[in-house]
Amino acid sequence: MIYNECILFHGLTYTELKMLDTFAEQKKIAAGKYLFDQNSPSDNVYNVISGSVTVERISSNGRRQIIGILYPGDFLGITNSDHYDYAVRSLTDAELYQFNRKRLYGLAKEVPHLKANIDQISSTIFARILDHLYILGQKKAHERLCFLFIQLLERQPGATPERIDLIVSRQDMADYLGLTIETVSRSLAKLKNDGVIAIPSLNHLNILDLDAVKELADT
Amino acid sequence: MIYNECILFHGLTYTELKMLDTFAEQKKIAAGKYLFDQNSPSDNVYNVISGSVTVERISSNGRRQIIGILYPGDFLGITNSDHYDYAVRSLTDAELYQFNRKRLYGLAKEVPHLKANIDQISSTIFARILDHLYILGQKKAHERLCFLFIQLLERQPGATPERIDLIVSRQDMADYLGLTIETVSRSLAKLKNDGVIAIPSLNHLNILDLDAVKELADT
DNA sequence: CCCCGGCCATGACTTATGTCAATTGGCAGT
DNA sequence: ACTGCCAATTGACATAAGTCATGGCCGGGG
């Protein structure tokens, strides 16, 4: 059990942690690979240790919606269904902890603290999805981008307003925000012209006017 | 305890049901009224008994996003947070069961079956939100409308393809689908012209080509 | 060092959706 | 039956976003 700061483990006894450990596995995945596909059986719950992954849904006609961008500490695969209704792809080389779902849920029945932690995680995910839903329904392109910036700033390790590493491609931004890549490009240009942000290099974002970004992103 | 078919109660003993009953109250609410406002303390969990309500989020600048349309049997207010991050408004006169949230969750700790039922409900809500998110990110106006039609058809009591009562106004449709009322009107006209649907009167929908609607709505 | 290929940016144009305003249509109350 | 009201439709127009095409930039492999 090398990753102990995880919310899943809060308040558990040493014995309980040891039991978790019996069905936890460490998993590595290369950048751009899929951890699992949409509709595959929901055998495991994962916890991101390092790197970054996206949760995405692809429809029969090829349109893709990115549902979430996950960082170390984040969970995925928590569901009551017997299959995932999304796929998970790595943005970077990534390491994850993999827990057998059935056994994790079984243990959670015995250990109230563990169950409470899982519920807390679900609740956080739900709140994020609601924000995202609102953004997609009501916001214009440049506002959606600001929403993304705030997400990156708040959640990406090491991010500061002065420097945020854009590990997502323009296409990923588009798929996360329900836009096309060209609209993303143009909206970035607009925000640059307005002096709200700067993009010193392709994959570096500098938020010049944080208040403006927050205002535009506001849910 | 007059409403016994509810999923929340599946598998509970008579004694357990009696305990639930001690903190359940029946609540009536007139059409168009708010059951609670956004950011109000999350004191209760509700179960819709009759009528229909919407879950909605309104931002500081006045834009409104309807997150869900709920029917008898549906739950709302399930959260781990101490406040709701949405408001609930009735579309029709409605009756609901109100459960004190703290006491319900307390009982759920004692009664694993009850906890499992709550988890099942949360899971269903989550799946719906994911579909909705995808629709808002990727679909055109007339496709979004078809998505709504399928929702109504599947969930509204008494709905058949030949006759669906539109208890939602055009504005509600717009706010649910992230569109304007005019676009809703025009997209309805388009679907009528294409022979996919008919609207015999303002609030009655007749799906003429169900396959086409399903195809357009597909998530 | 140079070339190639994958992103990204940008321009020109199209289209979907939003905005504003006028009109219609149904319904309730008199 | 008339009136007034509210919701929905429709038209004319504006604008945001999508589409298609081109060219630039940068990094990796030869």
CSV table of N, CA and C in Angstrom, one decimal, chain B residues 11-132:
chain,number,residue,atom,x,y,z
B,11,GLY,N,-37.5,-4.7,0.0
B,11,GLY,CA,-36.8,-5.7,0.8
B,11,GLY,C,-36.7,-5.3,2.3
B,12,LEU,N,-37.4,-4.2,2.7
B,12,LEU,CA,-37.4,-3.9,4.1
B,12,LEU,C,-38.5,-4.6,4.9
B,13,THR,N,-38.2,-4.9,6.1
B,13,THR,CA,-39.1,-5.6,7.0
B,13,THR,C,-40.2,-4.6,7.4
B,14,TYR,N,-41.3,-5.1,8.0
B,14,TYR,CA,-42.4,-4.2,8.5
B,14,TYR,C,-41.9,-3.3,9.5
B,15,THR,N,-41.0,-3.8,10.4
B,15,THR,CA,-40.5,-3.0,11.5
B,15,THR,C,-39.7,-1.8,10.9
B,16,GLU,N,-38.9,-2.1,9.9
B,16,GLU,CA,-38.0,-1.1,9.3
B,16,GLU,C,-38.9,0.0,8.6
B,17,LEU,N,-39.9,-0.5,8.0
B,17,LEU,CA,-40.9,0.5,7.3
B,17,LEU,C,-41.5,1.4,8.3
B,18,LYS,N,-41.8,0.8,9.4
B,18,LYS,CA,-42.5,1.6,10.5
B,18,LYS,C,-41.5,2.7,11.0
B,19,MET,N,-40.2,2.3,11.1
B,19,MET,CA,-39.3,3.3,11.5
B,19,MET,C,-39.1,4.5,10.5
B,20,LEU,N,-39.1,4.1,9.2
B,20,LEU,CA,-39.1,5.1,8.2
B,20,LEU,C,-40.3,6.1,8.4
B,21,ASP,N,-41.4,5.4,8.7
B,21,ASP,CA,-42.6,6.2,8.8
B,21,ASP,C,-42.6,7.3,9.9
B,22,THR,N,-41.8,7.0,10.9
B,22,THR,CA,-41.7,8.0,12.0
B,22,THR,C,-41.2,9.4,11.5
B,23,PHE,N,-40.4,9.4,10.5
B,23,PHE,CA,-39.9,10.7,10.1
B,23,PHE,C,-40.2,11.0,8.6
B,24,ALA,N,-41.3,10.4,8.1
B,24,ALA,CA,-41.8,10.7,6.8
B,24,ALA,C,-43.0,11.6,6.9
B,25,GLU,N,-43.0,12.6,6.0
B,25,GLU,CA,-44.2,13.5,6.0
B,25,GLU,C,-44.7,13.6,4.6
B,26,GLN,N,-46.0,13.8,4.5
B,26,GLN,CA,-46.5,14.0,3.2
B,26,GLN,C,-46.6,15.5,2.9
B,27,LYS,N,-46.2,15.9,1.7
B,27,LYS,CA,-46.1,17.3,1.4
B,27,LYS,C,-46.8,17.6,0.1
B,28,LYS,N,-47.6,18.7,0.1
B,28,LYS,CA,-48.2,19.0,-1.2
B,28,LYS,C,-47.7,20.4,-1.7
B,29,ILE,N,-47.6,20.5,-2.9
B,29,ILE,CA,-47.1,21.7,-3.5
B,29,ILE,C,-47.9,22.1,-4.8
B,30,ALA,N,-48.2,23.4,-4.9
B,30,ALA,CA,-49.1,23.8,-6.0
B,30,ALA,C,-48.2,24.0,-7.3
B,31,ALA,N,-48.8,23.9,-8.4
B,31,ALA,CA,-48.1,24.0,-9.7
B,31,ALA,C,-47.3,25.3,-9.7
B,32,GLY,N,-46.1,25.2,-10.2
B,32,GLY,CA,-45.3,26.4,-10.4
B,32,GLY,C,-44.6,26.9,-9.2
B,33,LYS,N,-44.8,26.3,-8.0
B,33,LYS,CA,-44.2,26.8,-6.8
B,33,LYS,C,-42.8,26.0,-6.6
B,34,TYR,N,-41.9,26.7,-5.9
B,34,TYR,CA,-40.7,26.0,-5.5
B,34,TYR,C,-40.8,25.2,-4.2
B,35,LEU,N,-40.3,24.0,-4.3
B,35,LEU,CA,-40.3,23.2,-3.1
B,35,LEU,C,-39.1,23.6,-2.2
B,36,PHE,N,-38.0,23.9,-2.8
B,36,PHE,CA,-36.9,24.6,-2.1
B,36,PHE,C,-36.0,25.3,-3.1
B,37,ASP,N,-35.2,26.2,-2.6
B,37,ASP,CA,-34.4,27.0,-3.5
B,37,ASP,C,-33.0,26.5,-3.5
B,38,GLN,N,-32.3,26.9,-4.6
B,38,GLN,CA,-30.9,26.6,-4.7
B,38,GLN,C,-30.1,27.1,-3.4
B,39,ASN,N,-29.2,26.3,-2.9
B,39,ASN,CA,-28.4,26.7,-1.8
B,39,ASN,C,-29.1,26.6,-0.4
B,40,SER,N,-30.3,26.2,-0.4
B,40,SER,CA,-31.0,26.0,0.9
B,40,SER,C,-30.4,24.8,1.5
B,41,PRO,N,-30.5,24.7,2.9
B,41,PRO,CA,-29.9,23.5,3.5
B,41,PRO,C,-30.6,22.3,3.1
B,42,SER,N,-29.8,21.2,3.0
B,42,SER,CA,-30.4,20.0,2.4
B,42,SER,C,-30.9,19.1,3.6
B,43,ASP,N,-32.1,19.6,4.1
B,43,ASP,CA,-32.7,18.9,5.3
B,43,ASP,C,-33.4,17.6,4.9
B,44,ASN,N,-33.9,17.6,3.7
B,44,ASN,CA,-34.8,16.5,3.4
B,44,ASN,C,-34.5,15.8,2.1
B,45,VAL,N,-35.0,14.5,2.0
B,45,VAL,CA,-35.0,13.8,0.8
B,45,VAL,C,-36.4,13.6,0.4
B,46,TYR,N,-36.7,13.8,-0.9
B,46,TYR,CA,-38.1,13.7,-1.3
B,46,TYR,C,-38.3,12.6,-2.3
B,47,ASN,N,-39.6,12.1,-2.2
B,47,ASN,CA,-40.0,11.1,-3.2
B,47,ASN,C,-41.3,11.6,-3.8
B,48,VAL,N,-41.3,11.7,-5.1
B,48,VAL,CA,-42.5,12.2,-5.8
B,48,VAL,C,-43.6,11.2,-5.8
B,49,ILE,N,-44.8,11.5,-5.3
B,49,ILE,CA,-45.9,10.6,-5.2
B,49,ILE,C,-46.8,10.8,-6.4
B,50,SER,N,-47.2,12.1,-6.6
B,50,SER,CA,-48.0,12.4,-7.8
B,50,SER,C,-47.6,13.7,-8.4
B,51,GLY,N,-47.9,13.9,-9.6
B,51,GLY,CA,-47.5,15.2,-10.3
B,51,GLY,C,-46.1,15.1,-10.8
B,52,SER,N,-45.6,16.3,-11.1
B,52,SER,CA,-44.3,16.3,-11.7
B,52,SER,C,-43.5,17.5,-11.3
B,53,VAL,N,-42.2,17.4,-11.1
B,53,VAL,CA,-41.4,18.5,-10.7
B,53,VAL,C,-40.1,18.6,-11.5
B,54,THR,N,-39.5,19.8,-11.6
B,54,THR,CA,-38.2,19.9,-12.3
B,54,THR,C,-37.1,20.2,-11.3
B,55,VAL,N,-35.9,19.8,-11.6
B,55,VAL,CA,-34.7,20.1,-10.8
B,55,VAL,C,-34.0,21.1,-11.6
B,56,GLU,N,-33.7,22.3,-11.1
B,56,GLU,CA,-33.0,23.3,-12.0
B,56,GLU,C,-32.0,24.1,-11.3
B,57,ARG,N,-31.1,24.6,-12.1
B,57,ARG,CA,-30.0,25.4,-11.5
B,57,ARG,C,-30.1,26.8,-12.2
B,58,ILE,N,-30.0,27.8,-11.4
B,58,ILE,CA,-30.1,29.2,-12.0
B,58,ILE,C,-28.8,29.9,-11.6
B,59,SER,N,-28.2,30.6,-12.5
B,59,SER,CA,-26.9,31.2,-12.2
B,59,SER,C,-27.2,32.7,-11.9
B,60,SER,N,-26.1,33.4,-11.4
B,60,SER,CA,-26.2,34.8,-11.0
B,60,SER,C,-26.7,35.6,-12.2
B,61,ASN,N,-26.3,35.3,-13.4
B,61,ASN,CA,-26.8,36.1,-14.5
B,61,ASN,C,-28.1,35.7,-15.1
B,62,GLY,N,-28.8,34.9,-14.4
B,62,GLY,CA,-30.2,34.6,-14.8
B,62,GLY,C,-30.4,33.5,-15.7
B,63,ARG,N,-29.4,32.8,-16.2
B,63,ARG,CA,-29.6,31.7,-17.1
B,63,ARG,C,-30.0,30.5,-16.3
B,64,ARG,N,-31.0,29.8,-16.9
B,64,ARG,CA,-31.5,28.6,-16.1
B,64,ARG,C,-31.3,27.3,-16.9
B,65,GLN,N,-30.8,26.3,-16.2
B,65,GLN,CA,-30.7,25.0,-16.7
B,65,GLN,C,-31.5,24.0,-16.0
B,66,ILE,N,-32.4,23.4,-16.7
B,66,ILE,CA,-33.2,22.3,-16.0
B,66,ILE,C,-32.4,21.0,-16.1
B,67,ILE,N,-32.2,20.4,-14.9
B,67,ILE,CA,-31.3,19.3,-14.8
B,67,ILE,C,-32.1,18.0,-14.9
B,68,GLY,N,-33.3,18.0,-14.5
B,68,GLY,CA,-34.1,16.8,-14.5
B,68,GLY,C,-35.6,17.1,-14.5
B,69,ILE,N,-36.4,16.2,-15.0
B,69,ILE,CA,-37.9,16.3,-14.9
B,69,ILE,C,-38.3,15.0,-14.2
B,70,LEU,N,-38.9,15.2,-13.1
B,70,LEU,CA,-39.2,14.0,-12.2
B,70,LEU,C,-40.7,13.7,-12.2
B,71,TYR,N,-40.9,12.4,-12.1
B,71,TYR,CA,-42.3,11.8,-12.1
B,71,TYR,C,-42.5,11.0,-10.8
B,72,PRO,N,-43.7,10.5,-10.6
B,72,PRO,CA,-44.0,9.7,-9.4
B,72,PRO,C,-43.0,8.5,-9.4
B,73,GLY,N,-42.5,8.3,-8.2
B,73,GLY,CA,-41.5,7.3,-8.0
B,73,GLY,C,-40.0,7.8,-7.9
B,74,ASP,N,-39.8,9.0,-8.6
B,74,ASP,CA,-38.5,9.6,-8.6
B,74,ASP,C,-38.1,10.2,-7.2
B,75,PHE,N,-36.8,10.2,-7.0
B,75,PHE,CA,-36.3,10.8,-5.8
B,75,PHE,C,-35.6,12.1,-6.1
B,76,LEU,N,-35.5,13.0,-5.1
B,76,LEU,CA,-34.6,14.1,-5.2
B,76,LEU,C,-34.1,14.5,-3.8
B,77,GLY,N,-33.0,15.3,-3.8
B,77,GLY,CA,-32.5,15.7,-2.6
B,77,GLY,C,-31.4,14.8,-2.0
B,78,ILE,N,-31.1,13.7,-2.7
B,78,ILE,CA,-30.1,12.8,-2.2
B,78,ILE,C,-28.7,13.5,-2.4
B,79,THR,N,-28.1,13.8,-1.3
B,79,THR,CA,-26.8,14.4,-1.4
B,79,THR,C,-26.0,14.2,-0.1
B,80,ASN,N,-24.7,14.4,-0.2
B,80,ASN,CA,-23.8,14.3,1.0
B,80,ASN,C,-23.5,15.7,1.5
B,81,SER,N,-23.9,16.7,0.7
B,81,SER,CA,-23.5,18.1,1.0
B,81,SER,C,-24.6,18.6,2.0
B,82,ASP,N,-24.3,19.7,2.7
B,82,ASP,CA,-25.2,20.3,3.6
B,82,ASP,C,-26.2,21.2,3.0
B,83,HIS,N,-26.0,21.4,1.7
B,83,HIS,CA,-27.0,22.3,1.0
B,83,HIS,C,-27.3,21.7,-0.4
B,84,TYR,N,-28.4,22.0,-0.9
B,84,TYR,CA,-28.7,21.6,-2.3
B,84,TYR,C,-28.0,22.5,-3.3
B,85,ASP,N,-27.5,22.0,-4.4
B,85,ASP,CA,-27.0,23.0,-5.3
B,85,ASP,C,-27.9,23.0,-6.6
B,86,TYR,N,-29.2,23.0,-6.3
B,86,TYR,CA,-30.2,23.2,-7.3
B,86,TYR,C,-31.5,23.5,-6.6
B,87,ALA,N,-32.5,24.0,-7.4
B,87,ALA,CA,-33.8,24.3,-6.8
B,87,ALA,C,-34.8,23.3,-7.4
B,88,VAL,N,-35.9,23.1,-6.8
B,88,VAL,CA,-36.9,22.2,-7.3
B,88,VAL,C,-38.3,22.9,-7.4
B,89,ARG,N,-38.9,22.8,-8.6
B,89,ARG,CA,-40.1,23.5,-8.9
B,89,ARG,C,-41.1,22.5,-9.4
B,90,SER,N,-42.4,22.7,-9.0
B,90,SER,CA,-43.4,21.8,-9.5
B,90,SER,C,-44.0,22.3,-10.8
B,91,LEU,N,-44.2,21.3,-11.7
B,91,LEU,CA,-44.8,21.6,-13.0
B,91,LEU,C,-46.3,21.6,-12.9
B,92,THR,N,-46.7,20.7,-12.0
B,92,THR,CA,-48.2,20.5,-11.8
B,92,THR,C,-48.4,20.5,-10.3
B,93,ASP,N,-49.6,20.5,-9.9
B,93,ASP,CA,-49.8,20.2,-8.4
B,93,ASP,C,-49.1,18.9,-8.2
B,94,ALA,N,-48.5,18.8,-7.0
B,94,ALA,CA,-47.7,17.6,-6.8
B,94,ALA,C,-47.8,17.2,-5.3
B,95,GLU,N,-47.6,15.9,-5.1
B,95,GLU,CA,-47.5,15.4,-3.7
B,95,GLU,C,-46.2,14.7,-3.6
B,96,LEU,N,-45.5,14.9,-2.5
B,96,LEU,CA,-44.3,14.2,-2.3
B,96,LEU,C,-44.2,13.7,-0.9
B,97,TYR,N,-43.4,12.6,-0.7
B,97,TYR,CA,-43.0,12.2,0.6
B,97,TYR,C,-41.7,12.9,1.0
B,98,GLN,N,-41.7,13.4,2.2
B,98,GLN,CA,-40.5,14.1,2.7
B,98,GLN,C,-39.9,13.3,3.8
B,99,PHE,N,-38.6,13.0,3.7
B,99,PHE,CA,-37.9,12.2,4.7
B,99,PHE,C,-36.8,13.1,5.3
B,100,ASN,N,-36.7,13.3,6.5
B,100,ASN,CA,-35.6,14.0,7.1
B,100,ASN,C,-34.3,13.3,6.7
B,101,ARG,N,-33.5,14.0,6.1
B,101,ARG,CA,-32.3,13.4,5.5
B,101,ARG,C,-31.4,12.8,6.5
B,102,LYS,N,-31.1,13.5,7.6
B,102,LYS,CA,-30.2,13.0,8.6
B,102,LYS,C,-30.7,11.7,9.2
B,103,ARG,N,-32.0,11.7,9.5
B,103,ARG,CA,-32.6,10.5,10.1
B,103,ARG,C,-32.7,9.3,9.1
B,104,LEU,N,-32.9,9.7,7.8
B,104,LEU,CA,-32.9,8.6,6.8
B,104,LEU,C,-31.6,8.0,6.6
B,105,TYR,N,-30.5,8.9,6.6
B,105,TYR,CA,-29.2,8.4,6.4
B,105,TYR,C,-28.8,7.6,7.7
B,106,GLY,N,-29.2,8.1,8.8
B,106,GLY,CA,-29.0,7.3,10.1
B,106,GLY,C,-29.5,5.9,10.0
B,107,LEU,N,-30.8,5.9,9.6
B,107,LEU,CA,-31.4,4.6,9.5
B,107,LEU,C,-30.7,3.7,8.5
B,108,ALA,N,-30.3,4.3,7.4
B,108,ALA,CA,-29.6,3.6,6.4
B,108,ALA,C,-28.3,2.9,6.9
B,109,LYS,N,-27.7,3.5,7.9
B,109,LYS,CA,-26.5,2.9,8.5
B,109,LYS,C,-26.9,1.6,9.2
B,110,GLU,N,-28.1,1.6,9.7
B,110,GLU,CA,-28.5,0.4,10.5
B,110,GLU,C,-29.1,-0.7,9.5
B,111,VAL,N,-29.6,-0.2,8.4
B,111,VAL,CA,-30.4,-1.2,7.6
B,111,VAL,C,-29.7,-1.2,6.2
B,112,PRO,N,-28.9,-2.2,6.0
B,112,PRO,CA,-28.1,-2.3,4.8
B,112,PRO,C,-29.0,-2.3,3.5
B,113,HIS,N,-30.1,-2.9,3.6
B,113,HIS,CA,-31.0,-2.9,2.5
B,113,HIS,C,-31.5,-1.5,2.0
B,114,LEU,N,-31.7,-0.7,3.0
B,114,LEU,CA,-32.1,0.7,2.8
B,114,LEU,C,-31.0,1.4,2.1
B,115,LYS,N,-29.8,1.2,2.6
B,115,LYS,CA,-28.6,1.9,2.0
B,115,LYS,C,-28.4,1.5,0.6
B,116,ALA,N,-28.6,0.2,0.3
B,116,ALA,CA,-28.5,-0.3,-1.0
B,116,ALA,C,-29.5,0.3,-2.0
B,117,ASN,N,-30.7,0.5,-1.5
B,117,ASN,CA,-31.7,1.1,-2.3
B,117,ASN,C,-31.4,2.5,-2.6
B,118,ILE,N,-30.9,3.3,-1.6
B,118,ILE,CA,-30.5,4.7,-1.9
B,118,ILE,C,-29.4,4.7,-2.9
B,119,ASP,N,-28.4,3.8,-2.8
B,119,ASP,CA,-27.3,3.7,-3.8
B,119,ASP,C,-27.9,3.4,-5.2
B,120,GLN,N,-28.8,2.6,-5.2
B,120,GLN,CA,-29.4,2.2,-6.5
B,120,GLN,C,-30.1,3.4,-7.2
B,121,ILE,N,-30.8,4.2,-6.4
B,121,ILE,CA,-31.4,5.4,-6.8
B,121,ILE,C,-30.4,6.4,-7.3
B,122,SER,N,-29.3,6.6,-6.5
B,122,SER,CA,-28.3,7.5,-6.9
B,122,SER,C,-27.7,7.1,-8.3
B,123,SER,N,-27.5,5.9,-8.4
B,123,SER,CA,-26.9,5.3,-9.6
B,123,SER,C,-27.7,5.6,-10.8
B,124,THR,N,-29.0,5.5,-10.7
B,124,THR,CA,-29.9,5.8,-11.8
B,124,THR,C,-29.9,7.2,-12.2
B,125,ILE,N,-29.9,8.1,-11.2
B,125,ILE,CA,-29.8,9.5,-11.4
B,125,ILE,C,-28.5,9.9,-12.1
B,126,PHE,N,-27.4,9.3,-11.7
B,126,PHE,CA,-26.1,9.5,-12.3
B,126,PHE,C,-26.1,9.2,-13.8
B,127,ALA,N,-26.7,8.0,-14.1
B,127,ALA,CA,-26.7,7.6,-15.5
B,127,ALA,C,-27.5,8.5,-16.3
B,128,ARG,N,-28.6,9.0,-15.8
B,128,ARG,CA,-29.5,10.0,-16.5
B,128,ARG,C,-28.7,11.3,-16.8
B,129,ILE,N,-28.0,11.7,-15.8
B,129,ILE,CA,-27.2,13.0,-16.0
B,129,ILE,C,-26.1,12.8,-17.0
B,130,LEU,N,-25.5,11.7,-17.1
B,130,LEU,CA,-24.5,11.4,-18.1
B,130,LEU,C,-25.1,11.5,-19.5
B,131,ASP,N,-26.2,10.9,-19.7
B,131,ASP,CA,-26.9,11.0,-21.0
B,131,ASP,C,-27.2,12.4,-21.3
B,132,HIS,N,-27.7,13.1,-20.4
B,132,HIS,CA,-28.1,14.5,-20.6
B,132,HIS,C,-26.8,15.4,-20.9
